[in-house]
Amino acid sequence: MFDSKKYIFTLILTVAIFATAFFTSTFLSNKRVESVKSIQDNIAIDILSSETQFSLLGEVPCSNVSDSILSPQLSEIGDKLSKTETDRGATDADVIYLKKYYSLLQIKDYILSKKLVEKCGSTKKQVFIIYFYSNKGDCTDCEKEGFVLTRLKEMYPDLRVYSFDYNLPLSAIDSMKTIYRVKSSLPALVIEDKTYTGFKSLEDLDRLLPRSIKVQTTVNKVKAASTTSAQ
Amino acid sequence: MIVEHILQGFMYPFLFLSMYFQLLLLTSFFENKKKIKDEEGREVSIFPSVTVAVPCWNEEKTLGSTLDSLLALDYPKDKLKIYVVDNNSSDRTYAIGEVYAYNNPGIVEVYRESKQGKHNAVNLALSLTRTDLFGCLDADSFVMPQTLKTIVSYFDADEKVMAVTPCLHIRNPRTFVQRMQAVEYLMGVFLRKAFGELDAIQVTPGPFSIFRREVFEKIGKYRKAHNTEDFEITLRMHKAQLKIVNSHKALVYTIGPATGRGFVYQRLRWARGFLENALDYKDLFFKKKYGNFGMFTLPMAFMFVFYGLYASVFAVYTLSSNLFDIAKRWLTVGIHPHIPTFDLFYFNTTVMSFIVMVMLTMLVLVFYIGNQLSDDKQDFYRNFPMFFFLYPLFIPIFLGRAVFDTFTKRKNNWVLQDTKSLSTT
């Protein structure tokens, strides 16, 4: 016997489960955006604090400048932003807002770090890589370049990598593109103020990095090992 | 990325229908839970006469055990007939049948059917008997002593019941493929019962489905029916609005294909037979007079062949694209294993992941009910990984080929590879 009531009841139940899944997913996704926003706000405060500390540098010797002047959370937030972008899509308004915010924070961090190097170059040596990518499907090597840079960061934890979406409509990014003469040929990398286009392998980048970062990494490793053995 | 989005978009209607289907079966099961429980303790007041046909083709290895299990049935022997029908075997099958006939006069009889095909063998037995009930048992299947009595109790309780299907299990699952099937059959225990409660049983399986004799008088004997005569006769019964129920305590064991190749050929025959027969009986689709079967379960099952194929293609695509990403990373920077860090942030919170989670929970419930319903507590936890990881790999192979063959009208050369089908061609 065909009992239409049973079918309607089941339909209501199915719709209810789908609606619950939809609302839960939306709620958690919004929470995720809020969490990224909140971390970014913290980074903004960190940077502001660093800038303030930096303006005081004139009165303080370089040896007194804290090692944590640069925000350590910046690379972590990059990964979280990338996950949010995968889930919500590159065209999502929240994602675009977060990416713009993140890009600005990176630029501020970069300027601050450069100033620090200029001021205390001998004691606070930093190496930067600026990376321009596109995820519009027009850069086949960008994904691979991303893998290379992630690995490079693992090899040299003191290396600071700043990633920018070439297509993000943000005047500050446009200025960076102009300064470093980055055209649409991607991926593009700026190492020690020199611009390179096209895919660069791990070996290529390793060769391009200054010796100082390698020495610093080795010294840090030795220090860490001796601390561990002393304990 | 775009391909992924399109594929994902089409997955939602499939998931919606699958969940709707699962929920319908679960609600109808829980609605009738008390009735199902009451069925379990029923006694038989009158023992009708029964004929069991055992069609065989080169079954010398298993025929003896099959007949032993039939002879051990707890049922009055003067009411039981066992007809062994040899379908041109080239081994000792007929001789074994003769030995059993000699040792069990009046119960076991042995015949030869020269016309090839399981339907011909079963029809010969049908034409030779006048018993109240008739059924068949494949020569690679085995019954438990209480099986027939349990089935008969359904005929005894309701004169409208025209056929009773048993509770099928895989016998002694040893290989990975058999263990995978053991779990699948456990799911079948629930599905058959739930379909039964909706008057929408999809198939009266070859191993020990029992019919009232009048079924064949009303709708005729078995047909070749694209090598799936058991499905075709079910469709004919639904067309004639004859009631089919399931007995979840009537245990029957069958030997499942031991290898992946054997499994694929068996399922290819089933899937092709399902499609061809469903198309032959398309007039049943969406007709209210055929109840839940015509309005819902048959059209859904037909559609699920295509959606199942689509879902497995989607799963294979997702899995291979993930593996491809890993391979790309390895090829670019080499292998550098990491200890994964736990961060709730990276948990998958998409709508699809929630839906899939709910459906997996319902699937676990289906297995639990299947396990509870059946008297045979299978080694579920050991076998489940085989089902979970192996089964999805087989689906696109046999469904894809069955759909392709059906719509291109290809000849079933592969059917010769399915040993079970050799007796049905």
XYZ file of C-alpha atoms in Angstrom:
656
model
C 0.000 0.000 0.000
C 1.264 3.435 -0.876
C 1.141 5.612 2.243
C 1.776 9.213 1.171
C 1.931 10.416 4.814
C 5.034 8.294 5.382
C 6.682 9.843 2.345
C 5.856 13.387 3.444
C 7.110 12.714 6.985
C 10.391 11.314 5.609
C 10.722 14.280 3.274
C 10.350 16.716 6.200
C 12.941 14.726 8.160
C 15.411 14.745 5.259
C 14.939 18.468 4.625
C 15.430 19.108 8.372
C 18.732 17.170 8.383
C 19.949 18.982 5.270
C 18.945 22.353 6.728
C 20.737 21.544 10.009
C 23.854 20.531 8.067
C 23.672 23.733 6.042
C 23.242 26.011 9.076
C 25.914 24.194 11.109
C 28.346 24.422 8.222
C 27.602 28.123 7.675
C 27.898 28.814 11.412
C 31.266 27.044 11.693
C 32.533 28.639 8.511
C 31.660 32.095 9.862
C 33.356 31.181 13.128
C 36.438 30.249 11.141
C 36.425 33.628 9.384
C 36.003 35.355 12.746
C 38.925 33.366 14.132
C 41.169 34.397 11.198
C 40.000 38.007 11.624
C 40.771 37.902 15.335
C 44.292 36.513 14.724
C 44.828 39.214 12.129
C 43.730 41.845 14.639
C 46.289 40.457 17.073
C 48.956 40.632 14.383
C 47.955 44.239 13.661
C 48.462 45.051 17.340
C 51.819 43.188 17.251
C 52.919 45.226 14.265
C 51.752 48.492 15.800
C 53.632 47.547 18.950
C 56.724 46.708 16.887
C 56.482 50.007 15.041
C 56.283 51.819 18.367
C 59.233 49.811 19.640
C 61.044 50.631 16.427
C 60.474 54.362 16.748
C 62.071 54.075 20.165
C 65.100 52.350 18.629
C 66.923 55.580 18.189
C 67.249 55.680 21.937
C 67.906 51.953 22.464
C 70.956 49.901 21.340
C 70.226 47.085 18.828
C 71.140 44.408 21.359
C 68.125 45.440 23.443
C 65.625 44.956 20.599
C 63.429 41.946 21.266
C 63.723 38.926 18.903
C 59.943 38.739 18.814
C 59.604 42.138 17.219
C 58.296 40.419 14.098
C 55.005 38.606 14.351
C 55.501 34.824 14.389
C 51.807 34.247 13.667
C 51.984 35.685 10.173
C 52.907 32.448 8.383
C 50.400 30.434 10.431
C 47.598 32.762 9.406
C 48.619 32.274 5.770
C 47.842 28.542 6.015
C 44.505 29.206 7.718
C 43.558 31.748 5.115
C 44.394 29.307 2.375
C 42.094 26.690 4.020
C 39.295 29.285 4.318
C 39.744 30.171 0.663
C 39.509 26.506 -0.352
C 36.285 26.042 1.629
C 34.496 29.282 0.764
C 35.928 29.947 -2.669
C 38.259 32.672 -3.916
C 35.355 34.979 -4.818
C 33.807 34.965 -1.343
C 33.581 38.541 0.023
C 34.930 37.543 3.461
C 37.849 35.702 1.898
C 38.739 38.723 -0.275
C 38.535 41.010 2.785
C 40.758 38.684 4.851
C 43.278 38.383 2.018
C 43.495 42.147 1.642
C 43.966 42.542 5.390
C 46.593 39.789 5.389
C 48.425 41.331 2.431
C 48.583 44.711 4.182
C 49.888 43.094 7.362
C 52.564 41.306 5.355
C 53.632 44.555 3.659
C 53.805 46.344 7.025
C 55.785 43.456 8.499
C 58.117 43.540 5.504
C 58.741 47.308 5.773
C 59.343 47.031 9.498
C 61.711 44.096 9.073
C 63.668 45.941 6.390
C 63.990 48.997 8.634
C 65.225 46.742 11.413
C 67.852 45.226 9.131
C 68.949 48.711 7.988
C 69.278 49.865 11.588
C 70.788 46.769 13.153
C 72.017 44.952 10.022
C 74.936 43.189 11.623
C 72.998 41.715 14.560
C 69.504 41.341 13.113
C 70.192 39.964 9.635
C 66.975 38.921 7.858
C 66.363 37.361 4.459
C 63.072 38.011 2.650
C 61.323 36.394 -0.272
C 58.370 38.170 -1.833
C 56.253 35.785 -3.840
C 53.557 36.738 -6.361
C 51.144 34.008 -7.403
C 47.811 33.604 -9.127
C 45.123 31.034 -8.404
C 42.903 31.979 -11.320
C 44.140 28.967 -13.254
C 46.569 31.018 -15.380
C 49.694 30.000 -13.438
C 50.366 26.302 -13.769
C 53.615 26.438 -11.760
C 52.307 28.490 -8.826
C 51.170 25.430 -6.874
C 54.589 23.816 -7.288
C 56.333 27.063 -6.315
C 54.166 27.108 -3.183
C 55.435 23.605 -2.269
C 59.028 24.760 -2.809
C 58.611 27.833 -0.589
C 56.941 25.818 2.177
C 59.845 23.382 2.115
C 62.345 26.248 2.057
C 60.714 27.733 5.170
C 61.081 24.360 6.865
C 64.760 24.261 5.942
C 65.419 27.857 7.004
C 62.983 28.831 9.762
C 64.396 32.401 9.886
C 63.501 33.022 6.256
C 60.541 35.398 5.863
C 58.287 34.605 2.916
C 55.562 37.075 1.942
C 52.969 35.760 -0.512
C 50.719 38.034 -2.572
C 47.834 37.192 -4.833
C 48.752 38.993 -8.056
C 45.084 39.494 -8.944
C 43.923 40.873 -5.578
C 42.553 44.392 -6.165
C 44.657 46.252 -3.591
C 46.637 49.424 -4.332
C 49.416 48.455 -1.905
C 49.997 45.230 -3.860
C 49.971 47.233 -7.116
C 52.692 49.462 -5.643
C 54.748 46.373 -4.711
C 54.313 45.093 -8.276
C 55.510 48.445 -9.646
C 58.462 48.692 -7.248
C 59.684 45.209 -8.101
C 58.637 45.422 -11.771
C 56.508 42.280 -11.578
C 54.620 41.686 -14.825
C 51.935 39.057 -15.391
C 54.536 36.325 -15.921
C 54.048 34.191 -12.826
C 55.226 32.852 -10.461
C 57.425 35.822 -9.600
C 59.887 35.950 -6.713
C 61.810 38.855 -5.234
C 64.944 37.802 -3.383
C 67.325 40.396 -2.020
C 65.534 43.089 -4.109
C 66.059 41.145 -7.332
C 63.032 39.889 -9.282
C 62.912 36.391 -10.812
C 60.058 35.051 -12.936
C 59.110 31.486 -13.780
C 59.303 28.367 -11.650
C 62.335 28.131 -9.400
C 63.144 24.723 -7.951
C 64.290 24.083 -4.411
C 67.886 23.832 -5.632
C 67.556 27.091 -7.624
C 66.244 28.990 -4.615
C 68.787 27.435 -2.312
C 71.500 28.801 -4.597
C 69.897 32.252 -4.701
C 69.641 32.621 -0.934
C 72.468 34.542 0.742
C 74.986 32.571 2.795
C 74.011 34.438 5.934
C 70.661 32.610 6.293
C 72.375 29.238 5.953
C 74.997 30.131 8.531
C 72.314 31.479 10.861
C 70.279 28.274 10.520
C 73.322 26.129 11.267
C 74.210 28.262 14.283
C 70.633 28.022 15.581
C 70.651 24.242 15.130
C 73.944 23.911 17.012
C 72.601 26.174 19.783
C 69.409 24.101 20.027
C 71.387 20.859 20.131
C 73.706 22.104 22.842
C 70.721 23.348 24.906
C 69.076 19.931 24.609
C 72.247 18.055 25.582
C 72.818 20.432 28.509
C 69.346 19.598 29.813
C 38.616 23.164 -9.634
C 35.595 23.843 -11.886
C 35.260 20.115 -12.625
C 35.311 19.459 -8.890
C 32.577 22.033 -8.261
C 30.351 20.609 -11.002
C 30.891 17.056 -9.760
C 30.159 18.182 -6.203
C 27.028 20.051 -7.282
C 25.548 16.901 -8.783
C 26.381 14.967 -5.626
C 23.873 16.903 -3.513
C 20.701 15.582 -5.207
C 22.202 12.096 -4.923
C 22.934 12.540 -1.238
C 19.449 13.945 -0.658
C 17.787 10.988 -2.371
C 20.066 8.486 -0.648
C 19.312 9.946 2.748
C 15.592 10.069 1.971
C 15.714 6.437 0.936
C 17.657 5.369 4.034
C 15.307 7.301 6.304
C 12.230 5.815 4.656
C 13.546 2.324 5.240
C 14.543 3.093 8.829
C 11.206 4.741 9.713
C 9.208 1.902 8.194
C 11.366 -0.576 10.100
C 10.940 1.181 13.460
C 7.235 1.667 12.808
C 6.866 -2.122 12.539
C 9.412 -3.117 15.153
C 6.868 -4.755 17.447
C 5.285 -6.686 14.600
C 8.733 -7.885 13.528
C 9.479 -9.042 17.086
C 6.134 -10.884 17.223
C 7.009 -12.787 14.043
C 9.933 -14.430 15.803
C 8.118 -16.693 18.225
C 5.381 -17.978 15.905
C 4.605 -21.708 15.848
C 3.438 -23.593 12.771
C -0.005 -25.179 13.127
C -0.234 -26.969 9.767
C 2.749 -28.224 7.836
C 2.158 -27.792 4.114
C 3.940 -30.052 1.636
C 7.108 -28.524 0.190
C 9.306 -29.223 -2.820
C 12.826 -27.890 -2.933
C 14.500 -27.979 -6.319
C 18.300 -28.112 -6.384
C 19.419 -27.093 -9.870
C 23.067 -27.962 -10.464
C 25.785 -27.662 -13.012
C 29.109 -29.242 -12.076
C 28.506 -28.919 -8.345
C 30.162 -32.156 -7.176
C 32.123 -30.296 -4.504
C 29.178 -28.741 -2.697
C 26.077 -30.755 -3.673
C 26.532 -33.296 -0.880
C 26.665 -30.622 1.826
C 23.689 -28.796 0.316
C 21.610 -31.987 0.356
C 22.785 -32.861 3.870
C 21.586 -29.461 5.087
C 18.190 -30.028 3.409
C 17.846 -33.502 4.898
C 18.644 -32.092 8.344
C 15.688 -29.673 8.134
C 13.422 -29.845 11.158
C 10.347 -30.559 9.048
C 8.081 -33.626 8.665
C 9.852 -35.803 6.113
C 6.603 -36.993 4.568
C 5.912 -33.363 3.626
C 9.302 -32.716 2.057
C 10.485 -33.440 -1.495
C 13.974 -32.660 -2.736
C 14.463 -32.682 -6.514
C 18.041 -32.603 -7.706
C 18.044 -31.425 -11.318
C 21.328 -31.888 -13.133
C 21.801 -29.434 -15.977
C 24.332 -31.211 -18.232
C 27.112 -31.538 -15.680
C 30.355 -33.083 -16.866
C 31.490 -34.077 -13.372
C 30.037 -36.458 -10.731
C 27.077 -34.227 -9.835
C 24.429 -36.628 -11.170
C 26.058 -39.639 -9.508
C 26.098 -37.861 -6.138
C 22.407 -37.008 -6.607
C 21.699 -40.688 -7.348
C 23.433 -41.790 -4.138
C 21.287 -39.405 -2.086
C 18.129 -40.527 -3.926
C 19.004 -44.148 -3.179
C 19.673 -43.445 0.505
C 16.591 -41.241 0.964
C 13.781 -42.869 -0.985
C 10.564 -40.865 -1.140
C 12.395 -37.656 -0.287
C 15.244 -37.126 -2.745
C 14.765 -37.648 -6.469
C 17.281 -36.922 -9.192
C 16.545 -35.734 -12.734
C 18.377 -34.551 -15.794
C 17.450 -31.456 -17.772
C 19.226 -31.283 -21.119
C 18.026 -27.765 -21.989
C 20.743 -25.518 -20.595
C 19.737 -22.859 -18.092
C 18.822 -22.642 -14.431
C 15.280 -21.611 -15.287
C 14.850 -24.802 -17.340
C 16.141 -26.941 -14.489
C 13.841 -25.323 -11.924
C 10.876 -25.447 -14.299
C 11.391 -29.197 -14.758
C 11.096 -29.643 -10.980
C 8.038 -27.392 -10.968
C 6.314 -29.482 -13.621
C 6.965 -32.681 -11.663
C 5.453 -31.670 -8.365
C 2.080 -30.719 -6.905
C 3.159 -29.702 -3.394
C 1.649 -26.656 -1.635
C 4.949 -24.794 -1.548
C 7.863 -24.703 -3.924
C 11.327 -23.250 -3.708
C 14.816 -23.829 -4.897
C 18.213 -23.960 -3.283
C 21.350 -23.337 -5.315
C 23.793 -26.229 -4.938
C 26.339 -23.927 -3.325
C 23.957 -22.828 -0.570
C 22.995 -24.381 2.738
C 20.053 -24.135 5.131
C 19.841 -24.390 8.902
C 17.506 -26.975 10.539
C 14.887 -24.357 11.520
C 14.940 -22.414 8.239
C 11.982 -24.062 6.494
C 9.774 -24.118 9.586
C 10.437 -20.420 10.137
C 9.531 -19.634 6.542
C 6.388 -21.761 6.679
C 5.208 -19.837 9.752
C 4.748 -16.773 7.510
C 2.511 -18.690 5.097
C 0.653 -20.099 8.089
C 0.046 -16.676 9.635
C -1.181 -14.876 6.533
C -2.879 -16.559 3.608
C -2.135 -13.550 1.405
C 1.615 -14.206 1.674
C 2.668 -15.682 -1.669
C 6.435 -15.827 -1.242
C 8.899 -15.664 1.631
C 12.540 -14.669 1.225
C 15.195 -15.890 3.682
C 18.023 -14.218 5.596
C 21.159 -14.727 3.531
C 24.695 -14.916 4.829
C 28.071 -15.701 3.299
C 29.303 -19.147 4.334
C 32.719 -19.278 6.045
C 34.109 -16.043 4.581
C 37.849 -16.551 4.224
C 39.278 -14.287 1.542
C 39.186 -10.463 1.663
C 36.511 -10.432 -1.039
C 34.328 -12.912 0.862
C 34.728 -10.952 4.101
C 33.667 -7.835 2.237
C 30.569 -9.678 1.018
C 29.827 -10.933 4.536
C 29.361 -7.304 5.628
C 27.360 -6.471 2.523
C 25.016 -9.387 3.203
C 24.586 -8.175 6.776
C 23.343 -4.892 5.360
C 21.069 -6.982 3.140
C 19.463 -8.522 6.250
C 18.133 -5.108 7.234
C 17.305 -4.011 3.687
C 15.266 -7.131 2.905
C 13.301 -6.740 6.134
C 12.682 -3.025 5.620
C 11.662 -3.562 1.988
C 9.367 -6.321 3.200
C 7.658 -3.932 5.596
C 7.015 -1.608 2.651
C 5.685 -4.501 0.496
C 8.508 -3.701 -1.845
C 10.944 -6.630 -1.789
C 13.291 -6.235 -4.741
C 14.271 -9.838 -5.361
C 13.329 -13.346 -4.272
C 16.867 -14.759 -4.164
C 17.726 -18.125 -5.688
C 18.832 -19.629 -2.400
C 15.667 -20.787 -0.646
C 12.957 -18.277 -1.462
C 9.761 -20.257 -1.029
C 6.575 -19.681 -3.058
C 3.018 -20.877 -2.854
C 2.371 -23.171 -5.792
C -0.454 -20.945 -6.987
C 2.091 -18.199 -7.763
C 3.291 -20.226 -10.752
C -0.265 -21.093 -11.736
C -1.128 -17.400 -11.785
C 1.971 -15.889 -13.370
C 3.699 -18.826 -15.067
C 7.054 -20.502 -14.591
C 10.587 -19.116 -14.494
C 12.057 -17.381 -17.552
C 15.631 -16.901 -18.698
C 15.202 -13.195 -17.981
C 18.699 -11.920 -18.817
C 20.279 -14.536 -16.516
C 18.534 -13.144 -13.437
C 15.370 -15.221 -13.284
C 14.941 -14.527 -9.556
C 14.625 -10.785 -10.134
C 12.280 -11.203 -13.083
C 9.865 -13.435 -11.180
C 9.791 -10.829 -8.396
C 8.823 -8.145 -10.909
C 6.111 -10.419 -12.286
C 4.799 -11.043 -8.768
C 4.630 -7.317 -8.072
C 2.857 -6.815 -11.363
C 0.293 -9.414 -10.317
C 0.169 -7.704 -6.877
C 1.238 -10.853 -5.039
C 2.558 -10.361 -1.532
C 6.219 -11.131 -0.737
C 7.591 -10.998 2.813
C 10.951 -11.607 4.428
C 11.801 -13.998 7.217
C 14.809 -12.542 9.017
C 15.345 -15.647 11.152
C 15.360 -18.125 8.249
C 19.099 -18.498 7.865
C 20.573 -19.556 4.537
C 24.285 -19.622 3.787
C 25.771 -19.228 0.355
C 29.338 -19.392 -0.938
C 30.399 -15.963 -2.158
C 32.934 -15.525 -4.979
C 36.407 -15.824 -3.464
C 38.238 -13.530 -5.859
C 37.747 -9.973 -7.049
C 37.385 -11.220 -10.606
C 34.656 -13.698 -9.642
C 32.867 -11.029 -7.627
C 32.923 -8.549 -10.510
C 31.513 -11.093 -12.952
C 28.740 -12.060 -10.537
C 27.763 -8.434 -9.914
C 28.025 -7.599 -13.583
C 25.428 -10.303 -14.268
C 23.204 -9.036 -11.456
C 23.469 -5.374 -12.451
C 22.912 -6.047 -16.148
C 20.004 -8.356 -15.318
C 18.507 -5.712 -13.069
C 18.716 -3.013 -15.743
C 17.396 -5.188 -18.565
C 14.521 -6.579 -16.507
C 13.624 -3.179 -15.056
C 13.429 -1.832 -18.611
C 11.277 -4.815 -19.632
C 8.917 -3.964 -16.756
C 9.065 -0.184 -17.077
C 5.256 -0.096 -16.984
C 5.539 -0.732 -13.216
C 7.321 2.594 -12.703
C 5.386 5.338 -10.893
C 2.090 3.450 -10.835
C 0.205 3.838 -7.588
C -1.449 0.439 -7.910
C 1.953 -1.235 -7.508
C 2.341 0.478 -4.139
C 5.718 1.440 -2.702
C 7.473 -0.884 -5.136
C 6.180 0.837 -8.268
C 6.033 4.342 -6.855
C 9.323 4.453 -5.079
C 11.695 1.559 -4.499
C 11.960 0.247 -8.085
C 12.443 3.678 -9.718
C 14.905 4.609 -6.959
C 16.878 1.381 -7.379
C 17.005 1.992 -11.146
C 18.181 5.553 -10.653
C 20.723 4.511 -8.030
C 22.514 2.357 -10.605
C 23.415 5.554 -12.458
C 23.889 7.707 -9.396
C 25.916 4.953 -7.707
C 28.146 4.929 -10.756
C 28.378 8.720 -10.634
C 29.129 8.750 -6.892
C 31.870 6.179 -7.300
C 33.372 8.145 -10.202
C 33.259 11.222 -7.941
C 34.924 9.304 -5.112
C 37.599 7.922 -7.426
C 38.163 11.417 -8.896
C 38.483 13.016 -5.431
C 40.790 10.289 -4.183
C 42.981 10.337 -7.278
C 43.181 14.143 -7.344
C 44.308 14.093 -3.682
C 46.881 11.416 -4.474
C 47.960 13.413 -7.521
C 48.508 16.496 -5.306
C 50.628 14.459 -2.901
C 52.609 12.996 -5.796
C 53.116 16.486 -7.262
C 54.427 17.750 -3.923
C 56.778 14.767 -3.589
C 58.078 15.178 -7.117
C 58.692 18.886 -6.541
C 60.370 18.898 -3.137
C 60.915 15.243 -2.252
C 59.431 13.212 0.598
C 59.641 14.885 4.004
C 57.237 13.203 6.417
C 55.735 15.354 9.176
C 54.044 14.519 12.422
C 50.563 15.947 11.808
C 49.492 18.622 14.247
C 45.968 18.682 15.641
C 44.052 21.893 15.025
C 40.248 22.055 15.025
C 40.499 24.863 12.496
C 41.386 22.388 9.742
C 38.381 20.120 10.365
C 36.197 19.690 7.302
C 33.003 21.614 8.011
C 31.426 21.685 4.552
C 27.724 20.816 4.139
C 28.717 17.660 2.302
C 30.944 16.455 5.133
C 28.057 16.827 7.623
C 25.633 15.018 5.323
C 28.118 12.217 4.732
C 28.685 11.966 8.492
C 24.926 11.620 9.140
C 24.645 9.020 6.394
C 27.574 7.032 7.751
C 25.915 7.081 11.185
C 22.720 5.752 9.613
C 24.769 3.102 7.825
C 26.239 1.989 11.147
C 22.653 1.793 12.462
C 21.699 -0.349 9.459
C 24.555 -2.755 10.222
C 23.632 -2.815 13.889
C 20.002 -3.668 13.097
C 21.116 -6.285 10.549
C 23.306 -7.854 13.196
C 20.519 -7.756 15.799
C 17.879 -9.163 13.445
C 19.900 -12.133 12.339
C 20.694 -15.045 14.632
C 24.129 -15.284 13.115
C 26.456 -12.782 14.760
C 29.039 -12.319 12.053
C 32.605 -11.254 12.691
C 31.542 -7.735 11.803
C 34.379 -5.646 13.255
C 37.076 -7.712 11.543
C 35.288 -7.743 8.214
C 34.096 -4.137 8.116
C 37.415 -2.586 6.943
C 37.348 -4.935 3.944
C 33.869 -3.699 3.056
C 34.657 -0.048 3.676
C 37.850 0.065 1.632
C 37.351 -2.633 -1.001
C 33.688 -2.400 -1.947
C 33.787 1.167 -3.363
C 36.592 0.104 -5.691
C 34.432 -2.586 -7.294
C 31.286 -0.490 -7.818
C 32.445 1.612 -10.794
C 33.808 -1.498 -12.513
C 30.655 -3.608 -12.567
C 28.111 -0.794 -12.679
C 29.979 1.043 -15.440
C 30.274 -2.074 -17.544
C 26.654 -3.117 -16.905
C 25.318 0.307 -17.937
C 27.557 0.367 -21.005
C 26.599 -3.158 -22.072
C 22.883 -2.546 -21.524
C 22.699 0.591 -23.603
C 25.006 -0.640 -26.347
C 23.137 -3.990 -26.384
C 26.442 -5.842 -26.091
C 26.410 -9.610 -25.892
C 27.219 -11.032 -22.453
C 30.504 -12.748 -23.241
C 31.600 -12.109 -19.676
C 28.680 -14.121 -18.349
C 30.696 -17.249 -19.133
C 33.205 -16.092 -16.519
C 30.621 -16.144 -13.737
C 30.538 -19.759 -12.596
C 27.108 -19.307 -11.023
C 25.715 -18.057 -14.320
C 26.899 -21.086 -16.227
C 23.897 -22.867 -14.918
C 21.707 -20.000 -15.990
C 22.810 -19.445 -19.571
